[in-house]
Short mmCIF file of C-alpha atoms in Angstrom, two decimals:
data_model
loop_
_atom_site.label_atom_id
_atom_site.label_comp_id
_atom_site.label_asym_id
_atom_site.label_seq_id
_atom_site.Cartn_x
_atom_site.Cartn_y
_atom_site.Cartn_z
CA UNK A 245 -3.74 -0.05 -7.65
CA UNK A 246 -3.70 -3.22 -5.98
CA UNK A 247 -1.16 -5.20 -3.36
CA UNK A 248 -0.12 -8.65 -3.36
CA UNK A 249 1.08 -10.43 0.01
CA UNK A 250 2.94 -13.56 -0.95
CA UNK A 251 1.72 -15.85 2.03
CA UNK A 252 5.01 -17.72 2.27
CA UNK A 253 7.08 -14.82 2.66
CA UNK A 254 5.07 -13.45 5.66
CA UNK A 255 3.84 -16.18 7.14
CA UNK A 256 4.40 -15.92 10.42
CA UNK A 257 3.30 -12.08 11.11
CA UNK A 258 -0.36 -12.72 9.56
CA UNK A 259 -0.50 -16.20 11.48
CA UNK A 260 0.43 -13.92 14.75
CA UNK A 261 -2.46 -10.94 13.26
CA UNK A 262 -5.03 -13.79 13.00
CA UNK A 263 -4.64 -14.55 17.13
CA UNK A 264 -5.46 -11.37 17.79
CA UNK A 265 -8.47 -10.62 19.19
CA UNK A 266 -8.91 -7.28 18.27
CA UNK A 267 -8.05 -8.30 14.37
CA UNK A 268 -11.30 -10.99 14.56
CA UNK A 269 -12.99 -8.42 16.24
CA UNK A 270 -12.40 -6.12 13.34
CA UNK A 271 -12.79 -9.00 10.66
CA UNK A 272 -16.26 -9.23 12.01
CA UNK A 273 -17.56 -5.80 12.04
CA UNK A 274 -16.37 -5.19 8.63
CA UNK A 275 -17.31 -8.23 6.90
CA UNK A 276 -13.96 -8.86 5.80
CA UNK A 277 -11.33 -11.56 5.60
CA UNK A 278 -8.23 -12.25 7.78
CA UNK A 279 -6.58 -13.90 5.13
CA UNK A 280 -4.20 -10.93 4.01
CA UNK A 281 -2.21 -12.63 1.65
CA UNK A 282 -2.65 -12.69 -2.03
CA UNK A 283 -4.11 -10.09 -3.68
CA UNK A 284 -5.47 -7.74 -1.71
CA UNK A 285 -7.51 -4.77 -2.62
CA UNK A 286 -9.07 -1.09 -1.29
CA UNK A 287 -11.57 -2.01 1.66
CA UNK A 288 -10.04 -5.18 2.45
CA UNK A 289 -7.56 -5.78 5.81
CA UNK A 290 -3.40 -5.77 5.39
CA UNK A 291 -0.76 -6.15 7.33
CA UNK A 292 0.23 -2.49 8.58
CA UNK A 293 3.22 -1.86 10.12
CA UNK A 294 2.86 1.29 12.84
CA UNK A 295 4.06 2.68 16.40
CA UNK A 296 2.76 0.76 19.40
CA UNK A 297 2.45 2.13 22.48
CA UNK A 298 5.71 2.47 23.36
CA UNK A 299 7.21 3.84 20.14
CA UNK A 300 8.19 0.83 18.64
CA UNK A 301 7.50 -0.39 15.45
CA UNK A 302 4.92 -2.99 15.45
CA UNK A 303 2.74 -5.05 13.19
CA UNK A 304 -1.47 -4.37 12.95
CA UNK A 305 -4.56 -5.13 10.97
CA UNK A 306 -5.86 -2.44 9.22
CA UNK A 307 -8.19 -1.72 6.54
CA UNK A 308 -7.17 -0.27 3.26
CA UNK A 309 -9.03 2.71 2.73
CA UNK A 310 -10.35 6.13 4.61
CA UNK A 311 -14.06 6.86 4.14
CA UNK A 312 -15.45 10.06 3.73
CA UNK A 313 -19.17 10.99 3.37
CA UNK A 314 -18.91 12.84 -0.18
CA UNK A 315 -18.21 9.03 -1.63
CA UNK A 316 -19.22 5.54 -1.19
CA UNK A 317 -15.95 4.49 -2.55
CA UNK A 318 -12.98 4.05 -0.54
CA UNK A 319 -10.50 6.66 -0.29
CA UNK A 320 -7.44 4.28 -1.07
CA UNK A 321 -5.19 6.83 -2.34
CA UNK A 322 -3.41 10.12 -0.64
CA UNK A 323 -1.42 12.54 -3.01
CA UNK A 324 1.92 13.58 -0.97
CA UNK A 325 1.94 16.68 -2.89
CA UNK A 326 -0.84 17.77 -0.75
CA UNK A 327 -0.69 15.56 2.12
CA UNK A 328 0.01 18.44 4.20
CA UNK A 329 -2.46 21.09 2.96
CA UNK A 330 -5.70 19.02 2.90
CA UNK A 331 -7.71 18.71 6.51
CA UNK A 332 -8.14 14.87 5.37
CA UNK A 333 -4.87 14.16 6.15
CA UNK A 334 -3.29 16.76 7.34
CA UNK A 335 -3.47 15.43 10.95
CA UNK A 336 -2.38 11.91 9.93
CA UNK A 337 -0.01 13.37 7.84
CA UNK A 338 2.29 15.05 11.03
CA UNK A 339 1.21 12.20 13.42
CA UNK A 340 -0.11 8.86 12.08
CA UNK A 341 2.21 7.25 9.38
CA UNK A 342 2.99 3.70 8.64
CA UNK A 343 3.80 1.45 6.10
CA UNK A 344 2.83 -1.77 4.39
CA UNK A 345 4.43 -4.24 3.45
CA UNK A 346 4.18 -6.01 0.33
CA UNK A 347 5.73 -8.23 -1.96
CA UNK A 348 4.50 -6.28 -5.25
CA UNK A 349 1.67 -3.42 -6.12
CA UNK A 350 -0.14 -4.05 -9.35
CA UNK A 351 -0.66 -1.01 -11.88
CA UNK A 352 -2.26 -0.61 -15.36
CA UNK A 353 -0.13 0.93 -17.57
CA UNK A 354 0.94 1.18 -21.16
CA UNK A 355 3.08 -1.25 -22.44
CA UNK A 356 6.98 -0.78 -23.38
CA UNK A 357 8.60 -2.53 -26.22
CA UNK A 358 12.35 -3.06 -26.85
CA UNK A 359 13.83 -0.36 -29.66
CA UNK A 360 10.38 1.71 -29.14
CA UNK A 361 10.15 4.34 -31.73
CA UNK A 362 6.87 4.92 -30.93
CA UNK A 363 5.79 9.01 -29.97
CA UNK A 364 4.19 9.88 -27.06
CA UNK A 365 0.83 10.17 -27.96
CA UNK A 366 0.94 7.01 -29.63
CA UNK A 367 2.47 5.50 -26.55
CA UNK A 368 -0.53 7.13 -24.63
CA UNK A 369 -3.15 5.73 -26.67
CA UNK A 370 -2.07 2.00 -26.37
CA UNK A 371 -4.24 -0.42 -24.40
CA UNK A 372 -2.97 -0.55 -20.77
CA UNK A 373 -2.05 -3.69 -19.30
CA UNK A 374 -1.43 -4.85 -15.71
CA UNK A 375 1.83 -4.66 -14.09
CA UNK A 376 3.52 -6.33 -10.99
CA UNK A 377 5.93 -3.50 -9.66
CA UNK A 378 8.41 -4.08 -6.83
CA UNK A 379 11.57 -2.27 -5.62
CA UNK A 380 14.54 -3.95 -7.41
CA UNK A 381 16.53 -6.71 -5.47
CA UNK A 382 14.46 -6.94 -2.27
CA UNK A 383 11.35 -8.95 -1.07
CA UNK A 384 9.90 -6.88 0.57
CA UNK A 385 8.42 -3.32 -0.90
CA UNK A 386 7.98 -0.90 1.72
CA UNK A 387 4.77 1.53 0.93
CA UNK A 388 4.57 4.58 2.80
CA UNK A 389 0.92 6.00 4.11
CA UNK A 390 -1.06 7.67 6.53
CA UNK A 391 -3.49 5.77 9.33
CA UNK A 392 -6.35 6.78 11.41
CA UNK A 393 -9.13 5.65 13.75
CA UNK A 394 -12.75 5.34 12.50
CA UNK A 395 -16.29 4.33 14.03
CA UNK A 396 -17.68 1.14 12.05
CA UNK A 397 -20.31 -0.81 13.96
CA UNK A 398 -19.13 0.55 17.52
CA UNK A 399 -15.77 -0.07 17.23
CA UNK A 400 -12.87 1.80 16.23
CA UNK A 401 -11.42 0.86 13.35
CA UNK A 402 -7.80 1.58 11.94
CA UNK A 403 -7.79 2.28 8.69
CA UNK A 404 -4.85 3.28 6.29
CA UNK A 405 -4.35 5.27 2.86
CA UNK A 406 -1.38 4.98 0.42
CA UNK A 407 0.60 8.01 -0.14
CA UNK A 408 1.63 8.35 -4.55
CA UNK A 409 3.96 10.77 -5.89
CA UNK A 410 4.89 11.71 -9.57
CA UNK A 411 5.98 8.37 -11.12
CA UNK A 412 10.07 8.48 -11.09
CA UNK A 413 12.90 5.70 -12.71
CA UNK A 414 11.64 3.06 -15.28
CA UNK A 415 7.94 3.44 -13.57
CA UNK A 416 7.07 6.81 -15.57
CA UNK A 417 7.56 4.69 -18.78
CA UNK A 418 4.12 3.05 -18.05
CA UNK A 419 2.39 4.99 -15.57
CA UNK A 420 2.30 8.83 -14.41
CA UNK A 421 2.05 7.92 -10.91
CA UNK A 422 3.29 5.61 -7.97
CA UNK A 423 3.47 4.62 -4.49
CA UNK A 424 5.60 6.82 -1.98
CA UNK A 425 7.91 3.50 -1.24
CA UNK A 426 10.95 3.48 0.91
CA UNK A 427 14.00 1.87 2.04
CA UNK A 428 13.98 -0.71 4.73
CA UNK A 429 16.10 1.21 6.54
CA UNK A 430 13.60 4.66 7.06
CA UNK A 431 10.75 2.43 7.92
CA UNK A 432 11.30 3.31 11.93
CA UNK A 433 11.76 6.82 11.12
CA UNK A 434 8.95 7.26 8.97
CA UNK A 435 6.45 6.15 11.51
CA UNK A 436 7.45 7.81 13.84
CA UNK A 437 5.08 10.45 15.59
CA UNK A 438 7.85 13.05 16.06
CA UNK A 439 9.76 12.13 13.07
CA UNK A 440 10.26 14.89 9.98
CA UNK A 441 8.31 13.51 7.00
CA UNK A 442 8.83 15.85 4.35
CA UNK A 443 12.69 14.91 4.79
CA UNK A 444 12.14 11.15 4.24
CA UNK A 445 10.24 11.89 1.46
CA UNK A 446 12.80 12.68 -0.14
CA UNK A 447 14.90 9.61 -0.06
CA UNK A 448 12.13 7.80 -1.43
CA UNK A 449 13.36 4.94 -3.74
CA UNK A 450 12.95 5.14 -7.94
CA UNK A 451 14.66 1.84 -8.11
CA UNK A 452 11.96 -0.03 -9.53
CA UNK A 453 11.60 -3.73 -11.98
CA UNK A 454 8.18 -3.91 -13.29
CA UNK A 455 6.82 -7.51 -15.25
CA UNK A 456 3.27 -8.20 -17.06
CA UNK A 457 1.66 -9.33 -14.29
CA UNK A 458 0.43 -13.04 -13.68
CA UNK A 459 -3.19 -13.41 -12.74
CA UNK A 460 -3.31 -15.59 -10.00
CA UNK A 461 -6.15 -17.68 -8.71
CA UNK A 462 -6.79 -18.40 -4.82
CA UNK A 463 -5.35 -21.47 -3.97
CA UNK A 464 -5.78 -23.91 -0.69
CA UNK A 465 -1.88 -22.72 0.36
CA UNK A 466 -2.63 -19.51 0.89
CA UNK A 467 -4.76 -20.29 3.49
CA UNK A 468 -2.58 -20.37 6.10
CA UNK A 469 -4.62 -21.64 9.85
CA UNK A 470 -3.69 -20.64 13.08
#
């Protein structure tokens, strides 16, 4: 799974992530871009919407991924089946959730065809392709996961994890998994400490439109200076 941030849509939050000094901070001891828009991929830094302080929801860089010593490889993915259960994310589970905001999520999947008579096993063993999946007739996809702190270089570093569930509505026709994503609407509830997750799970949305993606190539636009 991937992300992609159109940089016109969001403009103005990553321009107001980039000021931060804490976010170049960050950007430095990682070795990773501010840019957070286009495509953006496990290990690199998105815009995260969380609780500040005071309870409120706010906007912060963090980077895509929770390390863990049994793997070099980002842990990018959180199942919610067993979000709860597992010490990994147990803790972040019942008090550090958030959300990210994207314009699409990119999957591989296997490839649907008007008046398919195909059977399942011969769906199955079709080459995948790449999809751009968003939540039908909004901008904005809201993806539900789990934060916490970690030690890189001497600083503490927020990092995030996307929570998947069993693939539901026209997504299970080309994949067997997909993002926990949510309405606009539950985003304050969901991140909050004291809020009930298990019960917004359950309004998550299944309302999905799904296109072959387009591979896009970096442009000078997306580069958006402070």
């Amino acid at each position: 799974m991937s992300l992609r941030i159109e940089p016109r849509e969001m403009a103005e939050v990553l321009v107001k992530i980039r000021k931060m000094s804490f976010a170049q901070e960050m950007s430095v001891k990682l070795g990773k871009s501010l840019i957070m828009s286009g495509d953006l991929f496990p290990e690199d830094i998105a815009p995260v919407l969380a609780p500040n302080k005071y309870g409120n929801v706010a906007i912060f860089p963090m980077a895509w991924g929770f390390t863990h010593k049994a793997t070099t490889k980002p842990l990018a993915n959180c199942r919610v089946e067993t979000a709860d259960k597992k010490a990994l994310w147990r803790d972040s589970w019942y008090r550090r959730r958030c959300i990210i905001p994207a314009s699409w999520y990119y999957e591989w999947g296997y490839p649907v065809y008007e008046d398919d008579s195909r059977s399942m096993v011969e769906h199955r063993n079709t080459k995948k392709i790449k999809f751009a999946i968003q939540t039908e007739g909004s901008a904005i996809t809201y993806i539900a996961g789990l934060y916490r702190y970690e030690e890189h270089s001497g600083m503490q570093v927020p990092m995030f994890s996307i929570l998947t569930r069993e693939a539901a509505g026209s997504v299970k026709d080309i994949h067997d998994r997909m993002p926990l994503i949510l309405d606009k609407g539950d985003v304050k509830d969901w991140i909050r400490p004291n809020g009930d997750p298990s019960a917004i799970v359950e309004k998550a949305l299944s309302n999905m439109v799904f296109e072959k993606a387009v591979e896009y190539y970096r442009s000078p636009n997306e580069f958006i200076t402070m």
